[in-house]
Amino acid sequence: MMKKKIRAWFEKRFDLKAIEQPLDYQLRKPLPKHISWFHTLGSMSLFLFLSQILTGILLLIYYRPTAEEAFESIKFIMTKPYMGWLYRQIHAWGANLMILVVFLHMLRTFVTGSFKKPRELTWVIGVTLFILTLIFGFTGYLLPWNQLSYWATTVGTEIAGAIPFIGEPMKVFMRGGAAVGGETLSRFFVIHVIILPWVVFFLVAIHLFLVRFQGMSTMDPVDKEKEIKKGEGIPFFPDHMVKEGIVWFVLLGILITLSILLPFELGEKANPLKTPEGIKPEWYFMSMYQVLKYFPKLIGIFVVGLAPLLLFLWPFLDRSPNRIPFKRPISMAVGVLTILSLLVFGILGTLSETKQTFFGKTYEFNIYGVPHVINTRGNSVNHNNDKQHK
Ligand code: HEM
């Protein structure tokens, strides 16, 4: 009764059919038959983005973006407010998972050739979203103002400073001065909580509009995609939406479980006068950081800068009409090589400048990730090599 009355009230004022018809059409629009759980990765990215916004708003209640108070305010959030520890951990884990999930979503659309005509723009906006997600990570990492974040930001901005011509002014602009300090924190804070969320919000809206408007890609070759007739494909509602609901719940479970079992430590407060040993970036920048070590500065930056450029241009470079992976051996080989090099350089970067014991032998890894056996008294067997690399 009540529902009818509310509807009648709105009907007298608005042309409801004009809104309902396209909405109904979109909800019932059939999706291609090959749609699988891998096609929920985009929706997982959306869930994580929304979760970051929600937990980010909660964090903002007590967070203070100044060099004097930032560290203490996070410490306060982790101990005093109701569930403060939980939403801080969910935000930290959510950031890491979001980067992983957005990357896997990109990989899915690459493997199924979904970026090809007519969806090139969806891909280009996607690559922008991926890069912005990484910048979310980079700027957010500094906000707790601990030793790790302070020195990782010092190294990260130093790398940007090596870009010819624009590098140095860019570095000073990012830092808000010669060194990382309170000014840097203010800048990163504004980028992290105002600029990025709104830009990502609008880009996600356009991305989703394009996906809905053009329909999900089929596996047919370019220009030969057949329209999916009613009853042929999978209905978006309820079939695919139920799947999306399930993965959202599972993700929430994963976030809470990780937050409880493997919480992120806060560590020591940032100290600009005390450089810690073996400063490392977060895992998602590790392979890039490691690659930079093998090349002279300028060449390294060129090599690392080429990757995003290739990603943006990929739909215009890969001109084969096929979407089925078996019919695209070169693209698949490029994809496999990229993943392998990300893994290899990521592992080398993680091992570099550490001591590890494997099968009873202790190895010291130099900055290039090359191991040297250390004898039982703790001395490196290969002294010459060691000196050479330090
Ligand atoms: C915040 C980040 C992102 C969000 C929230 C998001 C969301 C979505 C959603 C919900 C879909 C439809 C379902 C699906 O295919 O899983 C989709 C499709 C798509 N996305 Fe994303 N996406 C993001 C980032 C990216 C990235 C990084 C790329 C690639 C560089 C990308 C490229 C695509 C393409 C090409 C499609 C069309 C897929 C098809 O038609 O089969 N997206 N995205």
Short mmCIF file of N, CA, C and O and ligand atoms in Angstrom, two decimals, residues 31-32 34-49 98 101-110 112-116 119-131 133 200 203-205 207-208 210-212 214-219 225 236 240 244 311-312 323, ligand 1:
data_model
loop_
_atom_site.label_atom_id
_atom_site.label_comp_id
_atom_site.label_asym_id
_atom_site.label_seq_id
_atom_site.Cartn_x
_atom_site.Cartn_y
_atom_site.Cartn_z
N LEU A 31 24.37 -10.97 -21.01
CA LEU A 31 25.84 -10.93 -21.12
C LEU A 31 26.29 -12.14 -21.94
O LEU A 31 25.57 -13.14 -22.01
N PRO A 32 27.48 -12.07 -22.55
CA PRO A 32 27.94 -13.22 -23.35
C PRO A 32 28.03 -14.49 -22.50
O PRO A 32 28.26 -14.42 -21.29
N HIS A 34 30.29 -16.78 -22.29
CA HIS A 34 31.58 -17.20 -21.72
C HIS A 34 31.91 -16.50 -20.40
O HIS A 34 32.94 -16.78 -19.78
N ILE A 35 31.03 -15.58 -19.97
CA ILE A 35 31.27 -14.83 -18.72
C ILE A 35 31.52 -15.78 -17.54
O ILE A 35 30.74 -16.70 -17.32
N SER A 36 32.63 -15.54 -16.82
CA SER A 36 32.99 -16.45 -15.72
C SER A 36 33.26 -15.65 -14.45
O SER A 36 33.02 -14.45 -14.40
N TRP A 37 33.83 -16.34 -13.44
CA TRP A 37 34.18 -15.65 -12.20
C TRP A 37 35.27 -14.61 -12.46
O TRP A 37 35.37 -13.63 -11.74
N PHE A 38 36.10 -14.83 -13.49
CA PHE A 38 37.14 -13.84 -13.81
C PHE A 38 36.52 -12.50 -14.19
O PHE A 38 37.16 -11.46 -14.11
N HIS A 39 35.27 -12.55 -14.65
CA HIS A 39 34.59 -11.31 -15.05
C HIS A 39 34.01 -10.57 -13.84
O HIS A 39 33.23 -9.63 -14.01
N THR A 40 34.35 -11.03 -12.63
CA THR A 40 33.90 -10.27 -11.45
C THR A 40 35.06 -9.43 -10.90
O THR A 40 34.89 -8.73 -9.90
N LEU A 41 36.23 -9.51 -11.57
CA LEU A 41 37.39 -8.78 -11.04
C LEU A 41 37.19 -7.25 -11.09
O LEU A 41 37.65 -6.52 -10.22
N GLY A 42 36.46 -6.78 -12.14
CA GLY A 42 36.17 -5.34 -12.23
C GLY A 42 35.29 -4.92 -11.07
O GLY A 42 35.53 -3.89 -10.42
N SER A 43 34.29 -5.75 -10.79
CA SER A 43 33.39 -5.44 -9.69
C SER A 43 34.11 -5.53 -8.34
O SER A 43 33.83 -4.76 -7.41
N MET A 44 35.09 -6.45 -8.23
CA MET A 44 35.90 -6.52 -7.01
C MET A 44 36.70 -5.23 -6.84
O MET A 44 36.84 -4.73 -5.72
N SER A 45 37.24 -4.70 -7.96
CA SER A 45 38.00 -3.45 -7.89
C SER A 45 37.08 -2.35 -7.36
O SER A 45 37.49 -1.53 -6.53
N LEU A 46 35.84 -2.35 -7.84
CA LEU A 46 34.87 -1.34 -7.42
C LEU A 46 34.59 -1.48 -5.92
O LEU A 46 34.57 -0.49 -5.18
N PHE A 47 34.42 -2.71 -5.45
CA PHE A 47 34.15 -2.94 -4.03
C PHE A 47 35.30 -2.39 -3.18
O PHE A 47 35.09 -1.70 -2.18
N LEU A 48 36.53 -2.70 -3.62
CA LEU A 48 37.69 -2.26 -2.83
C LEU A 48 37.80 -0.74 -2.83
O LEU A 48 38.13 -0.13 -1.81
N PHE A 49 37.47 -0.12 -3.96
CA PHE A 49 37.50 1.34 -4.02
C PHE A 49 36.48 1.91 -3.02
O PHE A 49 36.81 2.82 -2.24
N MET A 98 43.62 -3.88 -3.45
CA MET A 98 43.07 -3.16 -4.60
C MET A 98 44.07 -3.13 -5.75
O MET A 98 43.72 -3.36 -6.91
N VAL A 101 44.09 -6.62 -7.25
CA VAL A 101 42.85 -6.96 -7.96
C VAL A 101 42.71 -6.15 -9.26
O VAL A 101 42.34 -6.69 -10.30
N VAL A 102 43.04 -4.85 -9.20
CA VAL A 102 42.95 -4.02 -10.41
C VAL A 102 43.92 -4.58 -11.47
O VAL A 102 43.59 -4.67 -12.65
N PHE A 103 45.10 -5.01 -11.00
CA PHE A 103 46.08 -5.59 -11.94
C PHE A 103 45.52 -6.87 -12.56
O PHE A 103 45.62 -7.08 -13.78
N LEU A 104 44.91 -7.73 -11.74
CA LEU A 104 44.36 -9.00 -12.26
C LEU A 104 43.21 -8.73 -13.23
O LEU A 104 43.03 -9.43 -14.23
N HIS A 105 42.42 -7.68 -12.93
CA HIS A 105 41.31 -7.31 -13.83
C HIS A 105 41.88 -6.86 -15.19
O HIS A 105 41.37 -7.23 -16.24
N MET A 106 42.98 -6.10 -15.12
CA MET A 106 43.63 -5.65 -16.36
C MET A 106 44.12 -6.88 -17.15
O MET A 106 43.94 -6.96 -18.36
N LEU A 107 44.70 -7.84 -16.40
CA LEU A 107 45.21 -9.06 -17.03
C LEU A 107 44.06 -9.83 -17.70
O LEU A 107 44.21 -10.33 -18.82
N ARG A 108 42.92 -9.90 -17.04
CA ARG A 108 41.77 -10.62 -17.60
C ARG A 108 41.34 -9.97 -18.93
O ARG A 108 41.14 -10.67 -19.94
N THR A 109 41.23 -8.63 -18.94
CA THR A 109 40.76 -7.98 -20.16
C THR A 109 41.83 -8.09 -21.26
O THR A 109 41.51 -8.07 -22.44
N PHE A 110 43.10 -8.25 -20.84
CA PHE A 110 44.17 -8.44 -21.82
C PHE A 110 44.06 -9.83 -22.44
O PHE A 110 44.08 -9.99 -23.67
N THR A 112 41.49 -11.89 -22.62
CA THR A 112 40.28 -12.13 -23.43
C THR A 112 40.17 -11.13 -24.59
O THR A 112 39.13 -11.08 -25.24
N GLY A 113 41.22 -10.34 -24.81
CA GLY A 113 41.23 -9.41 -25.95
C GLY A 113 40.10 -8.39 -25.89
O GLY A 113 39.69 -7.85 -26.92
N SER A 114 39.61 -8.07 -24.68
CA SER A 114 38.47 -7.15 -24.55
C SER A 114 38.83 -5.71 -24.86
O SER A 114 37.96 -4.88 -25.06
N PHE A 115 40.14 -5.41 -24.88
CA PHE A 115 40.58 -4.03 -25.10
C PHE A 115 40.52 -3.63 -26.57
O PHE A 115 40.71 -2.48 -26.92
N LYS A 116 40.24 -4.65 -27.44
CA LYS A 116 40.27 -4.36 -28.89
C LYS A 116 39.03 -3.60 -29.32
O LYS A 116 38.06 -3.51 -28.57
N ARG A 119 36.50 -1.22 -27.82
CA ARG A 119 36.63 -0.88 -26.39
C ARG A 119 38.00 -0.30 -26.04
O ARG A 119 38.43 -0.39 -24.90
N GLU A 120 38.65 0.34 -27.02
CA GLU A 120 39.99 0.89 -26.76
C GLU A 120 39.96 1.94 -25.64
O GLU A 120 40.85 1.99 -24.78
N LEU A 121 38.90 2.77 -25.66
CA LEU A 121 38.83 3.85 -24.66
C LEU A 121 38.62 3.31 -23.25
O LEU A 121 39.16 3.85 -22.29
N THR A 122 37.85 2.22 -23.14
CA THR A 122 37.63 1.58 -21.83
C THR A 122 38.98 1.15 -21.27
O THR A 122 39.25 1.31 -20.09
N TRP A 123 39.83 0.62 -22.15
CA TRP A 123 41.17 0.19 -21.76
C TRP A 123 42.04 1.37 -21.34
O TRP A 123 42.68 1.36 -20.29
N VAL A 124 42.03 2.45 -22.17
CA VAL A 124 42.88 3.61 -21.88
C VAL A 124 42.48 4.22 -20.52
O VAL A 124 43.34 4.55 -19.69
N ILE A 125 41.16 4.32 -20.28
CA ILE A 125 40.71 4.84 -18.98
C ILE A 125 41.14 3.87 -17.88
O ILE A 125 41.55 4.27 -16.79
N GLY A 126 41.08 2.57 -18.19
CA GLY A 126 41.51 1.54 -17.23
C GLY A 126 42.97 1.71 -16.85
O GLY A 126 43.32 1.68 -15.67
N VAL A 127 43.84 1.91 -17.85
CA VAL A 127 45.28 2.07 -17.55
C VAL A 127 45.47 3.30 -16.65
O VAL A 127 46.25 3.28 -15.69
N THR A 128 44.72 4.38 -16.96
CA THR A 128 44.80 5.58 -16.12
C THR A 128 44.40 5.22 -14.69
O THR A 128 45.06 5.63 -13.72
N LEU A 129 43.33 4.43 -14.56
CA LEU A 129 42.87 4.03 -13.22
C LEU A 129 43.93 3.20 -12.49
O LEU A 129 44.14 3.37 -11.30
N PHE A 130 44.61 2.33 -13.24
CA PHE A 130 45.65 1.50 -12.63
C PHE A 130 46.78 2.39 -12.09
O PHE A 130 47.24 2.24 -10.95
N ILE A 131 47.22 3.35 -12.92
CA ILE A 131 48.31 4.24 -12.50
C ILE A 131 47.86 5.08 -11.29
O ILE A 131 48.61 5.24 -10.32
N THR A 133 45.70 4.21 -9.09
CA THR A 133 45.65 3.32 -7.92
C THR A 133 47.04 3.21 -7.30
O THR A 133 47.20 3.22 -6.08
N VAL A 200 39.33 9.49 -9.55
CA VAL A 200 39.06 8.05 -9.74
C VAL A 200 37.54 7.82 -9.81
O VAL A 200 37.06 7.06 -10.65
N LEU A 203 36.36 8.81 -13.26
CA LEU A 203 36.88 7.91 -14.29
C LEU A 203 36.21 6.53 -14.20
O LEU A 203 35.89 5.92 -15.22
N VAL A 204 35.95 6.06 -12.96
CA VAL A 204 35.26 4.77 -12.80
C VAL A 204 33.85 4.90 -13.39
O VAL A 204 33.37 4.00 -14.09
N ALA A 205 33.19 6.06 -13.14
CA ALA A 205 31.83 6.26 -13.66
C ALA A 205 31.85 6.17 -15.20
O ALA A 205 31.01 5.46 -15.80
N HIS A 207 34.14 4.71 -17.05
CA HIS A 207 34.56 3.33 -17.37
C HIS A 207 33.33 2.40 -17.35
O HIS A 207 33.09 1.65 -18.30
N LEU A 208 32.54 2.51 -16.28
CA LEU A 208 31.38 1.63 -16.14
C LEU A 208 30.31 1.97 -17.18
O LEU A 208 29.65 1.08 -17.73
N LEU A 210 30.85 3.11 -20.16
CA LEU A 210 31.30 2.54 -21.43
C LEU A 210 31.05 1.03 -21.47
O LEU A 210 30.61 0.48 -22.49
N VAL A 211 31.34 0.36 -20.33
CA VAL A 211 31.17 -1.10 -20.29
C VAL A 211 29.69 -1.45 -20.53
O VAL A 211 29.34 -2.32 -21.32
N ARG A 212 28.80 -0.72 -19.86
CA ARG A 212 27.35 -0.97 -19.99
C ARG A 212 26.86 -0.60 -21.39
O ARG A 212 26.11 -1.31 -22.03
N GLN A 214 28.51 -0.23 -24.27
CA GLN A 214 29.01 -1.04 -25.39
C GLN A 214 28.75 -2.52 -25.18
O GLN A 214 28.87 -3.30 -26.12
N GLY A 215 28.42 -2.90 -23.95
CA GLY A 215 28.21 -4.32 -23.64
C GLY A 215 29.54 -5.00 -23.40
O GLY A 215 30.58 -4.56 -23.91
N MET A 216 29.51 -6.10 -22.62
CA MET A 216 30.75 -6.84 -22.37
C MET A 216 31.20 -7.49 -23.67
O MET A 216 30.37 -7.91 -24.47
N SER A 217 32.51 -7.61 -23.84
CA SER A 217 33.01 -8.16 -25.10
C SER A 217 32.70 -9.66 -25.21
O SER A 217 32.72 -10.37 -24.21
N THR A 218 32.42 -10.07 -26.43
CA THR A 218 32.27 -11.51 -26.71
C THR A 218 33.65 -12.01 -27.12
O THR A 218 34.61 -11.24 -27.12
N MET A 219 33.77 -13.29 -27.48
CA MET A 219 35.08 -13.78 -27.93
C MET A 219 35.17 -13.74 -29.47
O MET A 219 36.13 -14.24 -30.05
N GLU A 225 31.49 -9.14 -33.90
CA GLU A 225 30.78 -9.48 -32.66
C GLU A 225 29.28 -9.57 -32.95
O GLU A 225 28.69 -8.63 -33.49
N PHE A 236 22.22 -10.16 -16.82
CA PHE A 236 23.04 -9.43 -15.84
C PHE A 236 22.38 -9.54 -14.47
O PHE A 236 23.04 -9.83 -13.47
N HIS A 240 24.42 -12.61 -13.00
CA HIS A 240 25.77 -12.10 -12.80
C HIS A 240 25.89 -11.28 -11.51
O HIS A 240 26.90 -11.32 -10.83
N GLU A 244 28.51 -11.36 -8.34
CA GLU A 244 29.24 -10.18 -7.84
C GLU A 244 29.02 -10.01 -6.33
O GLU A 244 29.95 -9.71 -5.59
N LEU A 311 51.50 0.22 -22.30
CA LEU A 311 50.18 -0.20 -21.81
C LEU A 311 49.08 0.66 -22.42
O LEU A 311 48.06 0.16 -22.89
N PHE A 312 49.29 1.99 -22.39
CA PHE A 312 48.29 2.91 -22.95
C PHE A 312 48.05 2.63 -24.43
O PHE A 312 46.94 2.63 -24.90
N ARG A 323 40.40 -12.47 -30.60
CA ARG A 323 40.36 -12.27 -29.14
C ARG A 323 40.77 -13.54 -28.39
O ARG A 323 41.24 -13.49 -27.27
C1 HEM B 1 39.45 1.21 -10.13
C2 HEM B 1 39.68 0.43 -11.15
C3 HEM B 1 38.67 -0.27 -12.02
C4 HEM B 1 37.34 -0.54 -11.80
C5 HEM B 1 36.50 -0.19 -10.58
C6 HEM B 1 36.85 -1.26 -12.97
C7 HEM B 1 35.57 -1.76 -13.12
C8 HEM B 1 35.15 -2.55 -14.20
C9 HEM B 1 33.93 -3.34 -14.24
C10 HEM B 1 32.92 -3.47 -13.10
C11 HEM B 1 33.89 -3.96 -15.45
C12 HEM B 1 32.84 -4.97 -15.94
C13 HEM B 1 33.08 -6.33 -15.30
C14 HEM B 1 34.44 -6.93 -15.60
O1 HEM B 1 34.86 -6.94 -16.76
O2 HEM B 1 35.09 -7.38 -14.64
C15 HEM B 1 35.05 -3.53 -16.21
C16 HEM B 1 35.32 -3.88 -17.53
C17 HEM B 1 36.47 -3.53 -18.23
N1 HEM B 1 37.59 -2.94 -17.69
FE1 HEM B 1 37.74 -2.17 -15.81
N2 HEM B 1 37.89 -1.38 -13.89
C18 HEM B 1 39.01 -0.80 -13.33
C19 HEM B 1 40.27 -0.77 -13.90
C20 HEM B 1 40.58 -1.24 -15.17
C21 HEM B 1 41.92 -1.38 -15.72
C22 HEM B 1 43.19 -1.06 -14.96
C23 HEM B 1 41.78 -1.83 -17.01
C24 HEM B 1 42.85 -2.12 -18.04
C25 HEM B 1 43.89 -1.41 -18.22
C26 HEM B 1 40.37 -2.01 -17.28
C27 HEM B 1 39.84 -2.40 -18.49
C28 HEM B 1 38.54 -2.85 -18.67
C29 HEM B 1 37.99 -3.34 -19.93
C30 HEM B 1 38.72 -3.39 -21.29
C31 HEM B 1 36.69 -3.76 -19.65
C32 HEM B 1 35.69 -4.37 -20.65
C33 HEM B 1 35.68 -5.84 -20.44
C34 HEM B 1 34.80 -6.58 -21.41
O3 HEM B 1 34.06 -5.95 -22.16
O4 HEM B 1 34.88 -7.81 -21.41
N3 HEM B 1 39.68 -1.68 -16.13
N4 HEM B 1 35.83 -2.71 -15.41
#
